[in-house]
Short mmCIF file of C-alpha atoms in Angstrom, two decimals:
data_model
loop_
_atom_site.label_atom_id
_atom_site.label_comp_id
_atom_site.label_asym_id
_atom_site.label_seq_id
_atom_site.Cartn_x
_atom_site.Cartn_y
_atom_site.Cartn_z
CA UNK G 1 0.00 0.00 0.00
CA UNK G 2 2.88 2.39 0.69
CA UNK G 3 4.04 2.02 -2.91
CA UNK G 4 0.54 2.65 -4.30
CA UNK G 5 0.04 5.67 -2.05
CA UNK G 6 3.41 7.05 -3.12
CA UNK G 7 2.51 6.44 -6.77
CA UNK G 8 -0.78 8.30 -6.34
CA UNK G 9 1.18 11.21 -4.88
CA UNK G 10 3.54 11.02 -7.84
CA UNK G 11 0.62 11.16 -10.28
CA UNK G 12 -0.49 14.40 -8.62
CA UNK G 13 2.97 15.80 -9.37
CA UNK G 14 3.13 14.47 -12.93
CA UNK G 15 -0.29 15.77 -14.06
CA UNK G 16 0.36 19.39 -13.16
CA UNK G 17 -0.01 21.45 -16.36
CA UNK G 18 3.70 22.30 -16.56
CA UNK G 19 4.96 18.76 -15.96
CA UNK G 20 2.38 17.28 -18.31
CA UNK G 21 3.40 19.71 -21.04
CA UNK G 22 7.09 18.97 -20.44
CA UNK G 23 6.40 15.23 -20.64
CA UNK G 24 4.63 15.58 -24.00
CA UNK G 25 7.38 17.88 -25.28
CA UNK G 26 10.03 15.43 -24.10
CA UNK G 27 8.31 12.51 -25.84
CA UNK G 28 8.03 14.42 -29.12
CA UNK G 29 11.54 15.89 -29.00
CA UNK G 30 13.05 12.57 -27.94
CA UNK G 31 11.37 10.68 -30.75
CA UNK G 32 12.52 13.28 -33.25
CA UNK G 33 16.12 13.25 -31.97
CA UNK G 34 16.17 9.47 -31.80
CA UNK G 35 15.02 9.29 -35.42
CA UNK G 36 17.97 11.36 -36.64
CA UNK G 37 20.86 9.11 -37.67
CA UNK G 38 23.88 9.28 -35.41
CA UNK G 39 22.39 11.14 -32.46
CA UNK G 40 20.68 8.65 -30.12
CA UNK G 41 19.54 9.07 -26.49
CA UNK G 42 22.88 10.07 -24.98
CA UNK G 43 23.32 12.92 -27.45
CA UNK G 44 19.65 13.86 -27.24
CA UNK G 45 19.64 14.23 -23.48
CA UNK G 46 23.06 15.91 -23.46
CA UNK G 47 22.05 18.48 -26.08
CA UNK G 48 18.80 19.38 -24.31
CA UNK G 49 20.14 19.59 -20.76
CA UNK G 50 21.02 23.25 -21.36
CA UNK G 51 17.36 23.83 -22.29
CA UNK G 52 16.33 22.62 -18.84
CA UNK G 53 18.76 25.05 -17.22
CA UNK G 54 17.71 27.92 -19.47
CA UNK G 55 14.04 27.36 -18.53
CA UNK G 56 15.01 27.45 -14.81
CA UNK G 57 12.85 24.42 -14.10
CA UNK G 58 12.36 22.82 -10.72
CA UNK G 59 14.44 19.64 -10.29
CA UNK G 60 11.39 17.37 -10.58
CA UNK G 61 10.21 19.10 -13.76
CA UNK G 62 13.70 18.99 -15.34
CA UNK G 63 14.08 15.30 -14.52
CA UNK G 64 10.62 14.51 -15.93
CA UNK G 65 11.39 16.31 -19.19
CA UNK G 66 14.77 14.65 -19.67
CA UNK G 67 13.48 11.20 -18.73
CA UNK G 68 10.71 11.53 -21.31
CA UNK G 69 13.32 12.63 -23.84
CA UNK G 70 15.28 9.51 -22.87
CA UNK G 71 12.28 7.25 -23.44
CA UNK G 72 11.40 9.10 -26.63
CA UNK G 73 14.92 8.66 -28.01
CA UNK G 74 14.73 4.93 -27.39
CA UNK G 75 11.44 4.84 -29.31
CA UNK G 76 12.71 7.03 -32.13
CA UNK G 77 16.02 5.24 -32.58
CA UNK G 78 14.29 2.46 -34.45
CA UNK G 79 13.19 4.78 -37.27
CA UNK G 80 16.59 5.44 -38.83
CA UNK G 81 17.60 1.82 -38.17
CA UNK G 82 14.63 0.49 -40.11
CA UNK G 83 14.40 3.15 -42.81
CA UNK G 84 18.06 3.86 -43.53
CA UNK G 85 19.96 0.96 -41.94
CA UNK G 86 21.76 3.59 -39.83
CA UNK G 87 21.53 2.82 -36.10
CA UNK G 88 21.32 5.90 -33.90
CA UNK G 89 23.26 4.13 -31.15
CA UNK G 90 24.65 0.71 -30.32
CA UNK G 91 21.42 -1.04 -29.18
CA UNK G 92 19.74 -0.08 -32.47
CA UNK G 93 22.25 -2.20 -34.35
CA UNK G 94 20.18 -5.27 -33.53
CA UNK G 95 17.03 -3.66 -34.97
CA UNK G 96 18.71 -3.12 -38.35
CA UNK G 97 19.22 -6.87 -38.80
CA UNK G 98 15.54 -7.57 -39.52
CA UNK G 99 14.05 -4.08 -39.71
CA UNK G 100 15.90 -2.86 -42.78
CA UNK G 101 15.21 -6.02 -44.83
CA UNK G 102 11.49 -5.56 -44.10
CA UNK G 103 11.71 -1.92 -45.23
CA UNK G 104 13.43 -2.95 -48.45
CA UNK G 105 10.53 -5.31 -49.12
CA UNK G 106 8.05 -2.44 -48.80
CA UNK G 107 6.99 -3.37 -45.27
CA UNK G 108 8.47 -0.33 -43.54
CA UNK G 109 5.16 0.72 -41.96
CA UNK G 110 4.66 -2.78 -40.58
CA UNK G 111 8.19 -2.85 -39.17
CA UNK G 112 7.76 0.57 -37.57
CA UNK G 113 4.42 -0.46 -36.06
CA UNK G 114 5.85 -3.68 -34.60
CA UNK G 115 8.79 -1.80 -33.14
CA UNK G 116 6.49 0.84 -31.58
CA UNK G 117 4.40 -1.80 -29.80
CA UNK G 118 7.53 -3.68 -28.71
CA UNK G 119 9.00 -0.45 -27.35
CA UNK G 120 5.79 0.19 -25.42
CA UNK G 121 5.84 -3.30 -23.92
CA UNK G 122 9.50 -3.00 -22.93
CA UNK G 123 9.14 0.47 -21.42
CA UNK G 124 6.00 -0.53 -19.49
CA UNK G 125 7.68 -3.60 -18.01
CA UNK G 126 10.63 -1.42 -17.01
CA UNK G 127 8.42 1.21 -15.38
CA UNK G 128 6.56 -1.46 -13.42
CA UNK G 129 9.90 -2.83 -12.25
CA UNK G 130 11.03 0.68 -11.32
CA UNK G 131 7.84 1.11 -9.27
CA UNK G 132 8.11 -2.05 -7.22
CA UNK G 133 11.84 -2.90 -7.11
CA UNK G 134 13.50 0.50 -6.74
CA UNK G 135 12.16 1.18 -3.21
CA UNK G 136 13.27 -2.28 -2.08
CA UNK G 137 16.76 -1.75 -3.47
CA UNK G 138 16.88 1.67 -1.81
CA UNK G 139 16.12 0.13 1.60
CA UNK G 140 18.83 -2.49 1.12
CA UNK G 141 21.35 0.11 -0.01
CA UNK G 142 21.14 1.90 3.35
CA UNK G 143 23.32 -0.90 4.76
CA UNK G 144 26.13 -0.17 2.28
CA UNK G 145 29.38 1.17 3.75
CA UNK G 146 32.26 2.99 2.01
CA UNK G 147 33.99 -0.28 1.08
CA UNK G 148 30.73 -1.61 -0.40
CA UNK G 149 30.22 1.50 -2.49
CA UNK G 150 33.80 1.29 -3.71
CA UNK G 151 33.13 -2.30 -4.81
CA UNK G 152 29.97 -1.09 -6.53
CA UNK G 153 31.92 1.50 -8.50
CA UNK G 154 34.45 -1.15 -9.47
CA UNK G 155 31.57 -3.27 -10.77
CA UNK G 156 30.17 -0.33 -12.74
CA UNK G 157 33.47 0.28 -14.51
CA UNK G 158 34.15 -3.41 -15.07
CA UNK G 159 30.75 -4.16 -16.58
CA UNK G 160 30.55 -1.04 -18.73
CA UNK G 161 33.97 -1.89 -20.11
CA UNK G 162 32.79 -5.33 -21.15
CA UNK G 163 29.52 -4.52 -22.90
CA UNK G 164 29.78 -1.10 -24.56
CA UNK G 165 32.18 -2.00 -27.34
CA UNK G 166 33.42 -4.77 -29.54
CA UNK G 167 36.82 -4.69 -27.84
CA UNK G 168 36.44 -4.71 -24.02
CA UNK G 169 40.08 -3.72 -23.57
CA UNK G 170 39.48 -0.45 -25.41
CA UNK G 171 36.48 0.44 -23.30
CA UNK G 172 38.35 -0.37 -20.11
CA UNK G 173 41.04 2.00 -21.39
CA UNK G 174 38.31 4.62 -21.91
CA UNK G 175 37.20 4.17 -18.29
CA UNK G 176 40.77 4.81 -17.15
CA UNK G 177 40.86 7.99 -19.25
CA UNK G 178 37.66 9.12 -17.53
CA UNK G 179 39.15 8.44 -14.09
CA UNK G 180 42.24 10.45 -15.00
CA UNK G 181 40.07 13.36 -16.11
CA UNK G 182 38.14 13.13 -12.83
CA UNK G 183 41.37 13.67 -10.89
CA UNK G 184 41.77 17.19 -12.30
CA UNK G 185 41.04 19.85 -9.67
CA UNK G 186 41.64 20.26 -5.96
CA UNK G 187 42.55 17.18 -3.94
CA UNK G 188 39.56 16.44 -1.65
CA UNK G 189 41.83 15.53 1.24
CA UNK G 190 44.58 18.13 1.13
CA UNK G 191 43.21 20.87 -1.12
CA UNK G 192 46.27 20.65 -3.37
CA UNK G 193 45.71 21.53 -7.01
CA UNK G 194 46.10 18.49 -9.29
CA UNK G 195 46.76 18.71 -13.06
CA UNK G 196 45.36 22.25 -13.29
CA UNK G 197 48.50 23.66 -14.97
CA UNK G 198 48.07 26.87 -13.00
CA UNK G 199 44.57 27.61 -14.33
CA UNK G 200 42.07 28.55 -11.65
CA UNK G 201 39.30 27.60 -14.08
CA UNK G 202 40.18 23.94 -13.43
CA UNK G 203 40.18 24.11 -9.63
CA UNK G 204 36.69 22.59 -9.59
CA UNK G 205 37.62 20.04 -12.24
CA UNK G 206 35.83 19.61 -15.54
CA UNK G 207 32.14 20.46 -15.60
CA UNK G 208 30.40 17.16 -16.48
CA UNK G 209 27.80 18.88 -18.67
CA UNK G 210 30.47 20.68 -20.71
CA UNK G 211 32.44 17.46 -21.11
CA UNK G 212 29.39 15.41 -22.13
CA UNK G 213 28.18 17.88 -24.76
CA UNK G 214 31.71 18.07 -26.14
CA UNK G 215 32.32 14.33 -26.18
CA UNK G 216 29.06 13.43 -27.86
CA UNK G 217 27.52 16.36 -29.72
CA UNK G 218 30.68 18.18 -30.87
CA UNK G 219 32.53 14.98 -31.73
CA UNK G 220 29.51 13.84 -33.75
CA UNK G 221 29.69 17.07 -35.76
CA UNK G 222 33.43 16.67 -36.31
CA UNK G 223 33.03 13.07 -37.44
CA UNK G 224 30.23 14.04 -39.81
CA UNK G 225 32.18 16.78 -41.55
CA UNK G 226 35.22 14.55 -41.73
CA UNK G 227 33.80 11.38 -43.20
CA UNK G 228 30.01 11.33 -43.56
CA UNK G 229 29.19 14.48 -45.50
CA UNK G 230 28.79 12.67 -48.81
CA UNK G 231 27.72 9.27 -47.53
CA UNK G 232 24.48 7.76 -46.34
CA UNK G 233 21.76 5.58 -47.81
CA UNK G 234 18.77 7.12 -49.52
CA UNK G 235 15.35 7.17 -47.85
CA UNK G 236 13.11 4.17 -48.23
CA UNK G 237 9.60 4.77 -49.54
CA UNK G 238 6.68 3.68 -47.42
CA UNK G 239 4.15 1.38 -49.04
CA UNK G 240 1.51 2.27 -46.43
CA UNK G 241 1.44 5.30 -44.16
CA UNK G 242 -0.13 3.34 -41.29
CA UNK G 243 0.30 -0.35 -40.45
CA UNK G 244 -2.69 -2.64 -40.04
CA UNK G 245 -3.76 -3.31 -36.46
CA UNK G 246 -3.10 -7.04 -36.64
CA UNK G 247 0.37 -6.44 -38.06
CA UNK G 248 1.66 -4.40 -35.14
CA UNK G 249 1.05 -7.27 -32.70
CA UNK G 250 3.17 -9.75 -34.65
CA UNK G 251 6.00 -10.82 -32.39
CA UNK G 252 4.10 -9.84 -29.23
CA UNK G 253 5.43 -12.91 -27.44
CA UNK G 254 8.95 -11.97 -28.44
CA UNK G 255 8.29 -8.51 -26.99
CA UNK G 256 7.36 -9.96 -23.60
CA UNK G 257 10.40 -12.21 -23.50
CA UNK G 258 12.69 -9.42 -24.68
CA UNK G 259 11.28 -7.01 -22.11
CA UNK G 260 11.94 -9.35 -19.19
CA UNK G 261 15.48 -10.09 -20.35
CA UNK G 262 16.18 -6.44 -21.07
CA UNK G 263 14.95 -5.27 -17.67
CA UNK G 264 17.30 -7.64 -15.86
CA UNK G 265 20.20 -6.44 -18.02
CA UNK G 266 19.28 -2.80 -17.43
CA UNK G 267 19.31 -3.11 -13.64
CA UNK G 268 22.95 -4.23 -13.74
CA UNK G 269 25.07 -1.09 -13.23
CA UNK G 270 26.94 -0.29 -16.40
CA UNK G 271 25.16 -2.77 -18.68
CA UNK G 272 22.22 -0.78 -20.02
CA UNK G 273 20.41 -1.07 -23.33
CA UNK G 274 23.30 -2.50 -25.32
CA UNK G 275 23.35 -5.75 -23.37
CA UNK G 276 19.55 -5.83 -23.19
CA UNK G 277 19.12 -5.58 -26.97
CA UNK G 278 21.84 -8.08 -27.78
CA UNK G 279 20.84 -10.75 -25.27
CA UNK G 280 17.13 -10.38 -26.16
CA UNK G 281 17.82 -10.83 -29.86
CA UNK G 282 20.25 -13.71 -29.33
CA UNK G 283 17.85 -15.54 -27.00
CA UNK G 284 14.90 -15.10 -29.35
CA UNK G 285 16.95 -16.33 -32.29
CA UNK G 286 18.07 -19.43 -30.41
CA UNK G 287 14.50 -20.20 -29.35
CA UNK G 288 12.56 -19.55 -32.55
CA UNK G 289 14.84 -19.29 -35.58
CA UNK G 290 14.07 -22.78 -36.79
CA UNK G 291 13.71 -21.78 -40.45
CA UNK G 292 16.61 -19.36 -40.59
CA UNK G 293 14.38 -16.32 -41.07
CA UNK G 294 16.17 -14.09 -38.56
CA UNK G 295 18.28 -11.52 -40.36
CA UNK G 296 16.05 -11.58 -43.44
CA UNK G 297 13.07 -9.62 -42.09
CA UNK G 298 11.49 -11.63 -39.27
CA UNK G 299 9.08 -9.53 -37.13
CA UNK G 300 10.35 -11.28 -33.99
CA UNK G 301 13.84 -10.03 -34.84
CA UNK G 302 12.50 -6.48 -34.46
CA UNK G 303 10.24 -7.03 -31.46
CA UNK G 304 12.79 -8.77 -29.22
CA UNK G 305 15.66 -6.22 -29.36
CA UNK G 306 13.31 -3.21 -29.31
CA UNK G 307 11.53 -4.48 -26.21
CA UNK G 308 14.89 -5.43 -24.73
CA UNK G 309 16.59 -2.08 -25.19
CA UNK G 310 13.58 -0.09 -23.96
CA UNK G 311 13.19 -2.30 -20.90
CA UNK G 312 16.91 -2.01 -20.20
CA UNK G 313 16.69 1.77 -20.52
CA UNK G 314 13.99 1.95 -17.86
CA UNK G 315 15.78 -0.58 -15.69
CA UNK G 316 18.94 1.53 -15.85
CA UNK G 317 17.13 4.24 -13.86
CA UNK G 318 16.99 1.93 -10.83
CA UNK G 319 20.71 1.85 -9.94
CA UNK G 320 20.98 5.55 -10.81
CA UNK G 321 18.21 6.58 -8.39
CA UNK G 322 18.87 4.08 -5.60
CA UNK G 323 22.66 3.69 -5.65
CA UNK G 324 23.90 6.78 -7.44
CA UNK G 325 25.51 4.51 -10.05
CA UNK G 326 24.21 5.00 -13.61
CA UNK G 327 23.04 1.89 -15.40
CA UNK G 328 23.71 3.28 -18.89
CA UNK G 329 25.40 6.11 -20.72
CA UNK G 330 22.23 8.20 -20.81
CA UNK G 331 21.58 7.78 -17.09
CA UNK G 332 25.19 8.89 -16.57
CA UNK G 333 24.23 12.13 -18.31
CA UNK G 334 21.11 12.41 -16.15
CA UNK G 335 23.22 11.78 -13.07
CA UNK G 336 25.30 14.79 -14.07
CA UNK G 337 22.10 16.84 -14.17
CA UNK G 338 21.09 15.74 -10.67
CA UNK G 339 24.54 16.54 -9.31
CA UNK G 340 24.39 19.96 -10.98
CA UNK G 341 21.05 20.57 -9.24
CA UNK G 342 22.59 19.62 -5.86
CA UNK G 343 20.53 16.41 -5.68
CA UNK G 344 22.40 13.36 -4.42
CA UNK G 345 20.95 10.10 -5.80
CA UNK G 346 21.16 7.19 -3.40
CA UNK G 347 19.19 5.09 -0.94
CA UNK G 348 17.88 8.14 0.96
CA UNK G 349 16.49 9.86 -2.14
CA UNK G 350 13.15 8.06 -1.80
CA UNK G 351 12.78 9.33 1.77
CA UNK G 352 14.14 12.86 1.39
CA UNK G 353 12.59 13.78 -1.97
CA UNK G 354 9.68 11.42 -2.63
CA UNK G 355 7.86 13.93 -4.83
CA UNK G 356 10.79 14.01 -7.24
CA UNK G 357 11.14 10.23 -7.50
CA UNK G 358 7.48 9.27 -7.62
CA UNK G 359 6.60 12.18 -9.87
CA UNK G 360 9.20 10.85 -12.29
CA UNK G 361 7.83 7.30 -12.13
CA UNK G 362 4.26 8.49 -12.70
CA UNK G 363 5.39 10.63 -15.62
CA UNK G 364 7.03 7.60 -17.23
CA UNK G 365 3.69 5.75 -17.24
CA UNK G 366 2.12 8.72 -19.01
CA UNK G 367 5.08 8.96 -21.38
CA UNK G 368 4.66 5.34 -22.49
CA UNK G 369 1.06 5.98 -23.53
CA UNK G 370 1.92 9.28 -25.20
CA UNK G 371 4.78 7.69 -27.13
CA UNK G 372 2.62 4.84 -28.39
CA UNK G 373 -0.11 7.24 -29.53
CA UNK G 374 2.50 9.52 -31.04
CA UNK G 375 4.64 7.01 -32.88
CA UNK G 376 2.11 4.88 -34.73
CA UNK G 377 0.00 7.66 -36.35
CA UNK G 378 3.06 9.81 -37.12
CA UNK G 379 5.12 7.16 -38.88
CA UNK G 380 4.87 9.02 -42.18
CA UNK G 381 5.85 12.38 -40.69
CA UNK G 382 8.90 11.09 -38.86
CA UNK G 383 10.20 9.24 -41.89
CA UNK G 384 9.85 12.35 -44.06
CA UNK G 385 11.92 14.30 -41.56
CA UNK G 386 14.79 11.92 -42.29
CA UNK G 387 15.02 13.40 -45.78
CA UNK G 388 16.26 16.72 -44.35
CA UNK G 389 19.86 17.28 -45.48
CA UNK G 390 22.59 16.77 -42.92
CA UNK G 391 24.14 20.11 -43.86
CA UNK G 392 21.02 21.71 -42.39
CA UNK G 393 20.81 19.58 -39.25
CA UNK G 394 24.44 19.82 -38.14
CA UNK G 395 24.55 23.64 -37.84
CA UNK G 396 21.46 23.43 -35.64
CA UNK G 397 23.29 21.02 -33.33
CA UNK G 398 26.29 23.38 -33.25
CA UNK G 399 24.08 26.33 -32.37
CA UNK G 400 22.23 24.51 -29.57
CA UNK G 401 25.49 23.18 -28.09
CA UNK G 402 27.35 26.49 -27.97
CA UNK G 403 24.44 28.65 -26.84
CA UNK G 404 23.37 26.09 -24.25
CA UNK G 405 26.82 25.70 -22.66
CA UNK G 406 27.43 29.45 -22.58
CA UNK G 407 24.02 30.02 -20.98
CA UNK G 408 24.99 27.73 -18.08
CA UNK G 409 28.28 29.29 -17.01
CA UNK G 410 28.65 32.47 -19.13
CA UNK G 411 32.30 31.46 -19.50
CA UNK G 412 34.13 31.41 -22.80
CA UNK G 413 36.65 29.04 -21.20
CA UNK G 414 33.95 26.35 -21.03
CA UNK G 415 33.40 26.70 -24.78
CA UNK G 416 37.07 25.93 -25.40
CA UNK G 417 36.86 23.00 -22.97
CA UNK G 418 33.82 21.72 -24.85
CA UNK G 419 35.71 21.92 -28.15
CA UNK G 420 38.66 20.13 -26.55
CA UNK G 421 36.44 17.31 -25.39
CA UNK G 422 34.93 17.20 -28.88
CA UNK G 423 38.38 16.66 -30.39
CA UNK G 424 39.09 13.99 -27.76
CA UNK G 425 35.79 12.27 -28.53
CA UNK G 426 36.41 12.24 -32.27
CA UNK G 427 39.91 10.82 -31.72
CA UNK G 428 38.55 8.05 -29.50
CA UNK G 429 35.85 7.24 -32.05
CA UNK G 430 38.46 6.82 -34.78
CA UNK G 431 40.06 4.11 -32.67
CA UNK G 432 36.61 2.54 -32.03
CA UNK G 433 36.78 3.41 -28.32
CA UNK G 434 33.42 3.94 -26.61
CA UNK G 435 32.79 7.35 -25.04
CA UNK G 436 30.41 6.09 -22.36
CA UNK G 437 33.17 4.76 -20.04
CA UNK G 438 34.91 8.14 -20.29
CA UNK G 439 31.72 9.81 -19.05
CA UNK G 440 31.36 7.28 -16.24
CA UNK G 441 34.96 7.79 -15.16
CA UNK G 442 34.55 11.56 -15.16
CA UNK G 443 31.28 11.42 -13.22
CA UNK G 444 32.05 8.69 -10.71
CA UNK G 445 35.77 9.11 -10.25
CA UNK G 446 35.44 11.64 -7.42
CA UNK G 447 32.85 9.56 -5.54
CA UNK G 448 34.91 6.42 -6.02
CA UNK G 449 37.99 8.18 -4.62
CA UNK G 450 36.05 9.62 -1.67
CA UNK G 451 34.65 6.21 -0.68
CA UNK G 452 38.11 4.67 -0.92
CA UNK G 453 39.48 7.44 1.31
CA UNK G 454 36.67 6.94 3.85
CA UNK G 455 37.22 3.18 3.96
CA UNK G 456 40.96 3.58 4.46
CA UNK G 457 40.39 6.25 7.09
CA UNK G 458 38.16 3.88 9.05
CA UNK G 459 40.74 1.07 8.85
CA UNK G 460 43.77 3.26 9.50
CA UNK G 461 45.15 2.69 6.02
CA UNK G 462 44.59 -1.08 5.92
CA UNK G 463 43.46 -2.09 2.41
CA UNK G 464 42.04 -5.36 3.77
CA UNK G 465 38.90 -3.44 4.72
CA UNK G 466 37.92 -3.52 1.05
CA UNK G 467 37.56 -7.30 1.28
CA UNK G 468 36.11 -7.73 4.77
CA UNK G 469 32.48 -6.85 4.05
CA UNK G 470 30.22 -9.71 2.86
CA UNK G 471 28.41 -7.23 0.60
CA UNK G 472 31.68 -6.15 -1.01
CA UNK G 473 32.79 -9.75 -1.51
CA UNK G 474 29.47 -10.60 -3.15
CA UNK G 475 29.81 -7.59 -5.47
CA UNK G 476 33.37 -8.55 -6.43
CA UNK G 477 32.28 -12.13 -7.16
CA UNK G 478 29.38 -10.87 -9.28
CA UNK G 479 31.76 -8.51 -11.09
CA UNK G 480 34.04 -11.39 -11.99
CA UNK G 481 31.11 -13.35 -13.42
CA UNK G 482 29.88 -10.33 -15.35
CA UNK G 483 33.34 -9.71 -16.82
CA UNK G 484 33.59 -13.30 -18.00
CA UNK G 485 30.09 -13.13 -19.45
CA UNK G 486 30.58 -9.75 -21.12
CA UNK G 487 33.85 -10.80 -22.76
CA UNK G 488 31.98 -13.75 -24.24
CA UNK G 489 29.18 -11.43 -25.39
CA UNK G 490 31.73 -9.14 -27.03
CA UNK G 491 33.13 -12.02 -29.06
CA UNK G 492 29.68 -13.20 -30.13
CA UNK G 493 28.57 -9.68 -31.03
CA UNK G 494 30.96 -9.61 -33.96
CA UNK G 495 28.83 -12.22 -35.70
CA UNK G 496 25.59 -10.20 -35.88
CA UNK G 497 27.50 -7.01 -36.78
CA UNK G 498 29.18 -8.68 -39.69
CA UNK G 499 25.78 -9.86 -40.93
CA UNK G 500 24.41 -6.31 -41.23
#
């Protein structure tokens, strides 16, 4: 009853005119951004964070808007994957395997309809899990000590390194780069300046928002002008503007199975939608690909990964809200927003700011319905927007990035920092190194260091304290299993990618 009463209170927060309008705007904007090739949810949320600051929203309203953008991007990401065979982000790679062949056969509307329903199923399962499991995890997390949190951060970096790229070694290297960047600024123990090179601008370290916009948005622009200006597949014509009702429910069973698998993957800190989409597709293929139809346009090959990545996206909110450890790259960006608003995610968040948490959960239920009603009737409109030339879209991204960052700090130094991170991001992309671990290292490095310092302070400098807690030992054991599993996943992922 406590959960239901809290949810009712959250609905009262979510249905206020401002929050309801922000939720609808977030759904529309997220779907639009997700449909644009190469952007995806991380870029979408990162680009629009400055909008939340410029509007001077309350923390609950800002979080509702960005979460709806997050959900909308996950819905919209399937559009470019199906229509152009260009995945917006890594989870959408699995959707291209069967979605694009269906579009080439003139069944684009059917594929888009199936993916919309699968996304709705996955997001709904995730929101239900967020409602009932997040408070329980928050209560358990109260018993975590500094050594346990340090183990949790180790797990986050270990698992994100194994599942965000084809080469786990490269993504582990990216996590180390993020940790090094997090060490810039004043030492929390002694107050000594570290790696600031005499610049007082760096005494507080790198602003996470500036770094994120640079790494993702600016690097995307650089990569486009460098190698993608003249490339790209032409748009696929739709045979029907709207799919038939019976067509959109093909693969409904695959959606349920994919949603359950994806939710479990999403709850794991650092795993997120990439693992959810891959495992959902692989499991469905092993169970039902008796005639070898997967990869040639099987509806179940669309439903399973779409449900999986949307369920994983919602599940990734659980460790972010209850443990302060993001479950995906996008929730890492949202964590940066919360920190910027002086909100500390963790086990006490549900007690100290219940309106914020339950208002968010209630808004996600509304967002799922809005997204379903929005995506199916507007299939034709969204696909026509893909025909806009990239030379028009990229300057808009540049404008939003620069104006947004300057509006936050009114510092030209931050603009140069953003450009620097953009150059770093483009260089890492050339070497096929994921940017998500860099963001995690930058965001969590300080907290990881502080918990290590607290643990060592309690033990008088004895490192054995890191291995004395049963919770920490369990986390380390789970981390070892996840690393072994994720390295196996990384090897198997090369097969589906080569079949694109």
